XYZ file of C-alpha atoms in Angstrom:
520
model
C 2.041 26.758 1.093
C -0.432 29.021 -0.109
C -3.458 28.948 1.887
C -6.178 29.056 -1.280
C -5.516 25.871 -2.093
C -8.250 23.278 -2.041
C -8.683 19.598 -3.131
C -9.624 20.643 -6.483
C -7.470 23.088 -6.707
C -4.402 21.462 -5.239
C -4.801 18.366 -8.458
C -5.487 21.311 -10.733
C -5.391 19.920 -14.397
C -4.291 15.992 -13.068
C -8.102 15.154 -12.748
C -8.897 16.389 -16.826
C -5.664 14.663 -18.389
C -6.128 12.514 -21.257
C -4.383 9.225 -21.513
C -5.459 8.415 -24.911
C -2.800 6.288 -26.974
C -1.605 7.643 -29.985
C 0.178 6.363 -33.204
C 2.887 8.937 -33.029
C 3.761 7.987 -28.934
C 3.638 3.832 -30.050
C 6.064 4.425 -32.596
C 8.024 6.223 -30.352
C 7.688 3.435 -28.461
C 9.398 1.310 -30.633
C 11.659 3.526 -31.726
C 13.399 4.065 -28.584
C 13.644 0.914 -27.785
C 17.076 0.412 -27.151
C 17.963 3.003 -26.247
C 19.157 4.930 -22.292
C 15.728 6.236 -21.201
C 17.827 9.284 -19.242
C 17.022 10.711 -15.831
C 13.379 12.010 -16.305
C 11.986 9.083 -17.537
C 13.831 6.604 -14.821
C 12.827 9.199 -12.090
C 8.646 8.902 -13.271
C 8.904 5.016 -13.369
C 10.711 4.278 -10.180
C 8.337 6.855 -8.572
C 5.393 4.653 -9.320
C 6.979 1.417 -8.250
C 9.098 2.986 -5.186
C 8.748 4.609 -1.927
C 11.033 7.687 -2.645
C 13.712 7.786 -5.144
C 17.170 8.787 -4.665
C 19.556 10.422 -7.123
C 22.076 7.101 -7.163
C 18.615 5.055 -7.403
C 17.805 6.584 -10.891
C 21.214 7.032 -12.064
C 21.237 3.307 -11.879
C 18.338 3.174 -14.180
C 18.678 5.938 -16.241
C 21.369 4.318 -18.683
C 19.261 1.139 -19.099
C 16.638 0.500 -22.077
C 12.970 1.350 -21.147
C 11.931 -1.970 -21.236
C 15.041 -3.612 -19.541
C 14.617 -1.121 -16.374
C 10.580 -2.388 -16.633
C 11.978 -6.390 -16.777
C 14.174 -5.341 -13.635
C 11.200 -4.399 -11.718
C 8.365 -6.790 -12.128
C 11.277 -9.783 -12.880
C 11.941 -12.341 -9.671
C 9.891 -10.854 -6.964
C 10.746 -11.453 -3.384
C 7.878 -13.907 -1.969
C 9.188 -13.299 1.625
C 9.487 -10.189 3.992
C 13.058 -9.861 4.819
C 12.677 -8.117 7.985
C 12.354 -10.781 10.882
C 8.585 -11.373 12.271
C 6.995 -10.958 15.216
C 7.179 -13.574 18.037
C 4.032 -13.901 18.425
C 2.681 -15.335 15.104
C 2.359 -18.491 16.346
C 0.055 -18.310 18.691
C -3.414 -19.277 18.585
C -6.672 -17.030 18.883
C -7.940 -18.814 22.083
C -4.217 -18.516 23.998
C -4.788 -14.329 22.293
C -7.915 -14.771 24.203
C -6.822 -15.941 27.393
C -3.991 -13.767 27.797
C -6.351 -10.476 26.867
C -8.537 -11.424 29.342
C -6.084 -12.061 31.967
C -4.762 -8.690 31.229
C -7.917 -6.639 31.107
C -8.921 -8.859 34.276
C -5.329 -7.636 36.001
C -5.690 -3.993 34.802
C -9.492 -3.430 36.463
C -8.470 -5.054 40.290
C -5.933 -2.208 39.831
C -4.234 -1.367 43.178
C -5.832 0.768 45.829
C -8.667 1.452 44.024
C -6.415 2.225 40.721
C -6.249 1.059 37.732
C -2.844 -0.137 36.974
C -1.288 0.142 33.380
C -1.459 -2.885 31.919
C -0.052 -3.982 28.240
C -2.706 -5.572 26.317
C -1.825 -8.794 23.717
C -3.559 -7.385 21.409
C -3.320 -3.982 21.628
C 0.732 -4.458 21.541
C 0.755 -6.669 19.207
C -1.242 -5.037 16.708
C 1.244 -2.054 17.533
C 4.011 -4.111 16.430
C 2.925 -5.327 13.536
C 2.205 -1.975 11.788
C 5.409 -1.103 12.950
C 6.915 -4.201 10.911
C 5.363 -3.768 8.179
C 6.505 0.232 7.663
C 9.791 -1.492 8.782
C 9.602 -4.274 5.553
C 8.225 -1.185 3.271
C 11.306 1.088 4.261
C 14.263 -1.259 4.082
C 13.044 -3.293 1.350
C 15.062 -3.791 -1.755
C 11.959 -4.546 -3.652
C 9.657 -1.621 -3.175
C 7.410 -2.567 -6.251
C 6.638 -6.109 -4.416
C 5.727 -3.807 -0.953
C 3.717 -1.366 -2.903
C 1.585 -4.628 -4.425
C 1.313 -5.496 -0.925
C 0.079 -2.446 0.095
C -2.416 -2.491 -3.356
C -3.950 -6.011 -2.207
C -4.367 -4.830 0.997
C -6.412 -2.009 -0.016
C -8.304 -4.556 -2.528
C -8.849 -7.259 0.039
C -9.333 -5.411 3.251
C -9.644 -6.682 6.442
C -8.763 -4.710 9.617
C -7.206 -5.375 12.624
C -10.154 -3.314 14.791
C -12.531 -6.104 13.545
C -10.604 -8.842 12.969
C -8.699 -8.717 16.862
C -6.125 -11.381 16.183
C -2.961 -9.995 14.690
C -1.771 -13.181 13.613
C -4.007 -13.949 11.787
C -3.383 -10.514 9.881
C -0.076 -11.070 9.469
C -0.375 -14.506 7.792
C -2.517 -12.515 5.422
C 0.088 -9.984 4.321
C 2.089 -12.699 4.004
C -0.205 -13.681 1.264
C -0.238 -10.509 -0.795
C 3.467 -10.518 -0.696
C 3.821 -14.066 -2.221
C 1.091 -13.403 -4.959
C 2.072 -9.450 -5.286
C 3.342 -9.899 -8.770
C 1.790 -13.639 -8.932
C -1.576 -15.062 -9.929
C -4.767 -13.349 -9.245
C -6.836 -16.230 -9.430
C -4.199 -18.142 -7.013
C -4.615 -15.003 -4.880
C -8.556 -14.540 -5.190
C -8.840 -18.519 -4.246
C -6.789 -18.105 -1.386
C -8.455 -15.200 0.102
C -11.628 -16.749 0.278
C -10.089 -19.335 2.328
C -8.186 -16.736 4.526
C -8.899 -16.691 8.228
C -8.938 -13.116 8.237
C -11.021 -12.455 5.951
C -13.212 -15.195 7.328
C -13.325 -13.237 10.097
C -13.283 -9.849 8.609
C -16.506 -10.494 7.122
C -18.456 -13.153 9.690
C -18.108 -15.950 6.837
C -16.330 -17.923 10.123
C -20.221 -18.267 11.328
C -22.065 -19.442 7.530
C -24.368 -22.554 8.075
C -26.430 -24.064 5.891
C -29.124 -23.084 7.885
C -28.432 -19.471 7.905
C -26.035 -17.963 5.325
C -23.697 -15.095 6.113
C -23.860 -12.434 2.555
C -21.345 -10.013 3.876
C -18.884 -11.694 1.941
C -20.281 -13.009 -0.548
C -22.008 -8.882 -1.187
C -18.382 -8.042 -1.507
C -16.602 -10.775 -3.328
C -19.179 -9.379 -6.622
C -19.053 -5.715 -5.623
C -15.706 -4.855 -4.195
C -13.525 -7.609 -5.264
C -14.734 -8.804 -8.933
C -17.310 -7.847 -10.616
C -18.498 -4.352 -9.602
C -21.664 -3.050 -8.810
C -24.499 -3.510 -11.880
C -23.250 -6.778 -12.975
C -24.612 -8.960 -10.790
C -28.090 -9.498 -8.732
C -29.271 -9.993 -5.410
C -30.478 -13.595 -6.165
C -26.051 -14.296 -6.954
C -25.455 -12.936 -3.612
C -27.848 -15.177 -2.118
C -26.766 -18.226 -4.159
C -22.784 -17.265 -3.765
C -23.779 -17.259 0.212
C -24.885 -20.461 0.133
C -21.983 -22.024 -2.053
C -19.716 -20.529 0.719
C -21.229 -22.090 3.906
C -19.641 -24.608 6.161
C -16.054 -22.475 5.037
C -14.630 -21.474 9.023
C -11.574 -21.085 11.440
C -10.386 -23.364 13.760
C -10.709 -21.416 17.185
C -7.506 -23.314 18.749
C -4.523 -22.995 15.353
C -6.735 -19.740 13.702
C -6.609 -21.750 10.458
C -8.986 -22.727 7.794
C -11.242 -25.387 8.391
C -13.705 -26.401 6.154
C -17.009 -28.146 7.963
C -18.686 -30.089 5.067
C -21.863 -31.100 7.345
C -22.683 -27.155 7.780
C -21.749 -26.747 3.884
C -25.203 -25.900 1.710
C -24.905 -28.424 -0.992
C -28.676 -27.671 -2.948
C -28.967 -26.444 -5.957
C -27.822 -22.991 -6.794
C -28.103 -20.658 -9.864
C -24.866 -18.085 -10.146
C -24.612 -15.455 -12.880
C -26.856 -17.676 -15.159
C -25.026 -20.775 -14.596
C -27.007 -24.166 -12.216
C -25.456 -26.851 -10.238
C -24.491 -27.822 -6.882
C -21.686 -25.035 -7.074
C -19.378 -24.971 -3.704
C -16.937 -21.784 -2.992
C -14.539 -22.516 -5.842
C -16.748 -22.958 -8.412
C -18.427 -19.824 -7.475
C -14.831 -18.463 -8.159
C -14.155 -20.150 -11.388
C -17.182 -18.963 -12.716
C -16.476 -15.246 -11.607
C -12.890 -15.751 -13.058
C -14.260 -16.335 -16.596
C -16.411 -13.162 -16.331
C -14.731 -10.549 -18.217
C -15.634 -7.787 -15.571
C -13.092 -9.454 -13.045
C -10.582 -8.717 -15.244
C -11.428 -5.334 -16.386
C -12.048 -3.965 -12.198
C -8.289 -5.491 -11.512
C -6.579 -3.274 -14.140
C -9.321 -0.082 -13.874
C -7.509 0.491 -9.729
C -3.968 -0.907 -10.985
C -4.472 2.320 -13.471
C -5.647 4.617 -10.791
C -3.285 3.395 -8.753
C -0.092 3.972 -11.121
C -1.437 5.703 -14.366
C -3.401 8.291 -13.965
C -6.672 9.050 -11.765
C -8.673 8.437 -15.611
C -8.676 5.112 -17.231
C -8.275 4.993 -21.114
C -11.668 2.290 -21.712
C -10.124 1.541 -24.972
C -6.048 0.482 -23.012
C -8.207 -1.166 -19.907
C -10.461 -3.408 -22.505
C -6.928 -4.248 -24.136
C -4.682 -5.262 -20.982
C -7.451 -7.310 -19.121
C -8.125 -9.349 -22.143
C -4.553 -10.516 -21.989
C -5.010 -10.715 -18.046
C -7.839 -13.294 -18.592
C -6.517 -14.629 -21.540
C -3.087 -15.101 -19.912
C -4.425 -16.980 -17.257
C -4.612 -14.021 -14.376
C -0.592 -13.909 -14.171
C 0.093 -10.282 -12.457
C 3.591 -9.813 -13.415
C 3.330 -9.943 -16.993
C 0.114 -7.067 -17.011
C 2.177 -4.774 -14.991
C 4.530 -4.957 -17.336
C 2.190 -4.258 -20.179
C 0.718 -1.361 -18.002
C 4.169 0.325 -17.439
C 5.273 -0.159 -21.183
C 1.805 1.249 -21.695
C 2.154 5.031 -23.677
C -0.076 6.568 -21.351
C 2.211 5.181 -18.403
C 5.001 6.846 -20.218
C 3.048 9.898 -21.407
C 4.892 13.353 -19.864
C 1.291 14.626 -19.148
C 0.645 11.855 -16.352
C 3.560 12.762 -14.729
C 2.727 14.231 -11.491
C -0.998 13.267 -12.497
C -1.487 11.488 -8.835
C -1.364 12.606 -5.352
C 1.261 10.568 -2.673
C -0.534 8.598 -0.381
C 0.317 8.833 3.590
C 2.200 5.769 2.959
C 3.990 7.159 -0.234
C 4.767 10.321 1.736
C 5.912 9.679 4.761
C 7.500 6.505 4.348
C 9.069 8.083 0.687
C 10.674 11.101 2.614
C 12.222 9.013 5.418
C 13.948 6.846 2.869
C 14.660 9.978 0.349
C 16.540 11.714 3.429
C 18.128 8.133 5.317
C 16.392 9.088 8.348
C 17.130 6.576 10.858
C 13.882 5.453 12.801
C 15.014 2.338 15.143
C 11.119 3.022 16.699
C 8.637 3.064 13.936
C 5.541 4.174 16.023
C 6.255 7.664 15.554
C 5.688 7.001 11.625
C 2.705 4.873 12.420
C 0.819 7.867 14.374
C 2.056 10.243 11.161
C 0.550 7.734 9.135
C -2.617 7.706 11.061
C -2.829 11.600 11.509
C -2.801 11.359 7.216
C -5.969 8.924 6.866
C -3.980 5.253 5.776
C -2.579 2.796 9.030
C -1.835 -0.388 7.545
C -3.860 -3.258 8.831
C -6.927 -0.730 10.008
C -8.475 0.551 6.471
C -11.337 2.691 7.150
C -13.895 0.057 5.804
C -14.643 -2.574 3.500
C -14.112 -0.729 0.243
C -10.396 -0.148 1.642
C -8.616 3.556 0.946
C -10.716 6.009 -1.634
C -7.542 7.206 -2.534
C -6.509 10.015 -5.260
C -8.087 13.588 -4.747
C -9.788 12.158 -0.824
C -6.124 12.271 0.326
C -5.934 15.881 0.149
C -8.305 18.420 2.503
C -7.723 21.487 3.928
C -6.382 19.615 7.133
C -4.428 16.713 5.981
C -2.624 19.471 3.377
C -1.564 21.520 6.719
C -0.495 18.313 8.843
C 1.316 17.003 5.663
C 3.692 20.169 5.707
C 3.959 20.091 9.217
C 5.528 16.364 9.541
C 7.651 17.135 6.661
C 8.727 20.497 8.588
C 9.357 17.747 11.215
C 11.376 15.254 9.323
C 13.168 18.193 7.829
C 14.483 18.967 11.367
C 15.261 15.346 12.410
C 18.278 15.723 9.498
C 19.681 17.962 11.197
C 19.912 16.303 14.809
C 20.399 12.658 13.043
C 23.712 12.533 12.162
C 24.373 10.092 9.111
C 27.513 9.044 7.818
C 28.523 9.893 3.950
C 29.730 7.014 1.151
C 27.159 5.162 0.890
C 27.713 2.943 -1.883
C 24.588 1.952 -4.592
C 24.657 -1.133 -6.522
C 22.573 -1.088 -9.888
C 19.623 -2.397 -7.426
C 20.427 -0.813 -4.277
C 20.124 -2.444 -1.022
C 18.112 -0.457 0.864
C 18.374 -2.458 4.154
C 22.502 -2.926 3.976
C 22.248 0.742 3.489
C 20.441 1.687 6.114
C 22.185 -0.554 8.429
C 25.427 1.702 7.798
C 23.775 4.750 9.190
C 24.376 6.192 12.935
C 20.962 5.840 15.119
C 19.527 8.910 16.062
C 18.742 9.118 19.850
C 16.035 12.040 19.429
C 14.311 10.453 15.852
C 11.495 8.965 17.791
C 10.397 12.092 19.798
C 11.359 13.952 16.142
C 8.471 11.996 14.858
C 5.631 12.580 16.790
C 2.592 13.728 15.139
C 2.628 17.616 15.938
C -0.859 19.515 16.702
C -1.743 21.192 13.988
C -1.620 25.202 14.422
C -1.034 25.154 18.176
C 2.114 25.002 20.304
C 5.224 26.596 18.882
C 5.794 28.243 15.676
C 7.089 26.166 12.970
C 7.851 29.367 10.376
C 11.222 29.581 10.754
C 11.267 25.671 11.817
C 12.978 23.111 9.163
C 14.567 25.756 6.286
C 17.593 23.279 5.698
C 18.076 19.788 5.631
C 21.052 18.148 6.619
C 22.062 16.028 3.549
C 22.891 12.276 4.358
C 24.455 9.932 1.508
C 21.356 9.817 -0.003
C 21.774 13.238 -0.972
C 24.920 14.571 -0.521
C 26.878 13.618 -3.800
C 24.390 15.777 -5.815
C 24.480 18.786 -7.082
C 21.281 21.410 -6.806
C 19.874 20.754 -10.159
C 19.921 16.927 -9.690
C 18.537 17.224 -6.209
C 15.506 19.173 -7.685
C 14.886 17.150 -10.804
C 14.385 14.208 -7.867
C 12.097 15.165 -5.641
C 10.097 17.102 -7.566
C 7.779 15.542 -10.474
C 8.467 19.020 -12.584
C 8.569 22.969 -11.910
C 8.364 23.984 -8.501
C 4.659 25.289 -7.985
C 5.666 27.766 -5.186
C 8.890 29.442 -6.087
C 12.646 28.815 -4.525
C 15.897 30.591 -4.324
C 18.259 28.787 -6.617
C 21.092 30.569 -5.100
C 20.427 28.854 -1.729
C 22.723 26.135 0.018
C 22.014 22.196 -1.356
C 20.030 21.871 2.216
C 17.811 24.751 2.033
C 17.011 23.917 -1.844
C 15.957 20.264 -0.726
C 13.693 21.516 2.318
C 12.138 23.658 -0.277
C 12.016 21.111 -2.484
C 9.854 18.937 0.276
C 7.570 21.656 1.288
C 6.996 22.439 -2.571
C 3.052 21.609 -3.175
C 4.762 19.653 -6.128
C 6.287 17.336 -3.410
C 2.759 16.208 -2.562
C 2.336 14.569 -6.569
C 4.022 11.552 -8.288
């Protein structure tokens, strides 16, 4: 990794590419349309929708029509997590309570004057939720529905540091999963009625008597509208229309108390009447702006990091029009030209998530404890559940610095050594959809992964030059040949040289510690 490379420098021409449609790439459009999009193509579009892509993974893809493969994806979403949840989810915030104070009570008597080390509820359980959720994201067979997840999430945020009840948090994610690829205006409805986010942003505690804005300020500026479409007299009235909404202190559910509810007249983006929450909603739902935010970060978050005005204008007018159905504008955005333009490929940087989470499942790493991943994750600037405010993760060029570029080499470095003291067994079969959790399930644990994956200190301790040269292919490797390998796990050239004469291994742990590694 060459040590002049900055931010800026690092996205180099990604910021200033144009994603302007063309005449000549629509009718290519059509006129490939039935035919094998090839390897290339399959590898770009299952980059955006995946966590890490193996060779079998786009061979599946790469013999079927464009627009088939894009049906595939966004078609029949899992609603569900398919890894088993916590045992905890059913308890109530006031038994949360009792038991943390029981705890913290236990751990300060101490013995002898000591302070004994005591688990707290919901300390551990917040740790075990993150670690369930990198869990779903990793042995999911339906990445795209885990990387909507993770999209909402970053929309709606809510944090576990504020919100101190992991159930509660969980129950949320739970809603992002079954509206992923749903309906936004199911999903924006429901939100507003979510005890998390009640909590998140003190709308638990809005009386008549004395409205709470904070989320009202946010529903217009982070969530809909956008800042400069809206006034501080709509906050106030939106406030109002939201008061009496709460959570029950002994389930954690909604409740709504109509005799703390402001029911007065209100005036909301020009429109009068004794509006409640929803019809503060329905009225933001008609606003074209809603519409047009949505698809602006669904392009920054799988186009490119510049929105064509012209293609956003175009695919939220369907979005409203269509009645807010998610599925069908993903579609349009991937069948989009300036999805499938060669010039955006590579055009965005990988998220923590994308990275570390991508390499374990590029390589089959087996990681029975996921906390190890969960400090990487926070070492990189994204923890699930704990975004670093209320505007959720900046994303594109802010997840690159001079730091976070060193510490991403470094736990790659690490993961590259893991291989070769995780021994995984070969034949893995792939289905046309592989099942990533079967799969995994077929692999040896590794004893040492967990100490393999702690977060190393940058610069200090021993030297990692000569550390992690060669990876130890699993089956998610092993059947292909160099050229193959490279075409997967890189988004084009490599930007700092390799030795093509070098063992499969050695050209893969190049491939992974290859600044190109760092784009999708």
């Amino acid at each position: 990794m060459s040590a002049r490379l900055g931010r800026r420098s690092f996205v180099g021409g990604a910021t200033a590419l144009s994603v302007g449609l063309s005449s000549g790439l629509c009718f290519a459009h059509s006129a490939r349309a039935a035919q094998a999009m090839g390897f290339d193509e399959a590898r770009h579009l299952l980059s955006r929708t995946s966590f890490g892509v193996t060779p079998a993974e786009i061979h599946a893809f790469e013999v079927l029509d464009y627009t088939a493969a894009v049906d595939r994806l966004v078609s029949n979403p899992r609603r569900e997590a398919t890894t088993p949840a916590p045992d905890w989810i059913g308890m109530g915030p006031t038994e949360l309570q009792r038991r943390q104070r029981a705890a913290e009570a236990q751990r300060k008597q101490g013995i002898d004057g000591k302070k004994l080390e005591v688990t707290l509820p919901v300390r551990e359980q917040g740790r075990e939720l993150k670690n369930w959720w990198v869990e779903e994201m990793i042995a999911t067979d339906q990445p795209l529905v885990e990387r909507m997840t993770l999209f909402w999430h970053g929309h709606f945020t809510s944090s576990l540091a504020k919100v101190r009840y992991p159930s509660s948090l969980f129950r949320q994610n739970a809603l992002f999963r079954r509206e992923a690829l749903g309906n936004y205006a199911t999903l924006l409805k429901a939100v507003a009625r979510d005890p998390a986010m009640l909590i998140y942003l003190d709308g638990r505690g809005s009386v008549a008597r004395q409205p709470n804005e904070n989320f009202a300020r946010e529903l217009l500026e982070l969530f809909t509208l956008g800042e400069g479409h809206y006034s501080e007299a709509d906050i106030k009235a939106a406030a109002r229309a939201f008061t009496g909404w709460s959570v029950d202190r002994e389930s954690g559910q909604f409740v709504d108390h109509p005799g703390q509810h402001d029911g007065g007249q209100k005036t909301f983006l020009g429109k009068s009447g004794r509006f409640g929450g929803d019809e503060i909603l329905t009225i933001l739902l008609t606003h074209p702006r809603t519409a047009e935010m949505i698809v602006e970060k669904l392009w920054h978050e799988f186009v490119s990091l510049r929105p064509d005005p012209i293609e956003v204008t175009r695919l939220a007018a369907g979005f409203r029009q269509g009645g807010y159905e998610i599925g069908p504008l993903m579609r349009e955005l991937f069948l989009s030209a300036a999805f499938r333009d060669r010039a955006n490929r590579g055009a965005l940087i990988k998220s923590p998530v994308d990275l570390i989470v991508g390499s374990v499942h590029v390589l089959g790493l087996p990681v029975p404890e996921k906390t190890g991943l969960v400090r990487m994750l926070q070492g990189l600037g994204q923890v699930p559940f704990d975004p670093p405010n209320v505007k959720g993760w900046a994303g594109g060029e802010s997840w690159i610095s001079t730091y976070t570029l060193l510490l991403r080499q470094q736990f790659l470095r690490r993961m590259i050594e893991a291989t070769t003291v995780a021994p995984m067994e070969a034949g893995m079969r792939m289905a046309d959809r592989p099942n990533r959790r079967a799969d995994r399930r077929e692999q040896l644990p590794a004893a040492d992964a967990r100490t393999m994956m702690e977060p190393p200190r940058p610069v200090e301790g021993r030297s990692l030059r000569n550390a992690g040269n060669e990876v130890r292919l699993g089956p998610s490797l092993a059947s292909a040949d160099s050229a193959t390998l490279l075409r997967t796990l890189l988004p084009g050239d490599p930007v700092d040289g390799m030795d093509p004469s070098g063992s499969a291994g050695a050209i893969v742990a190049s491939a992974l510690l290859d600044t190109s590694y760092q784009l999708k």
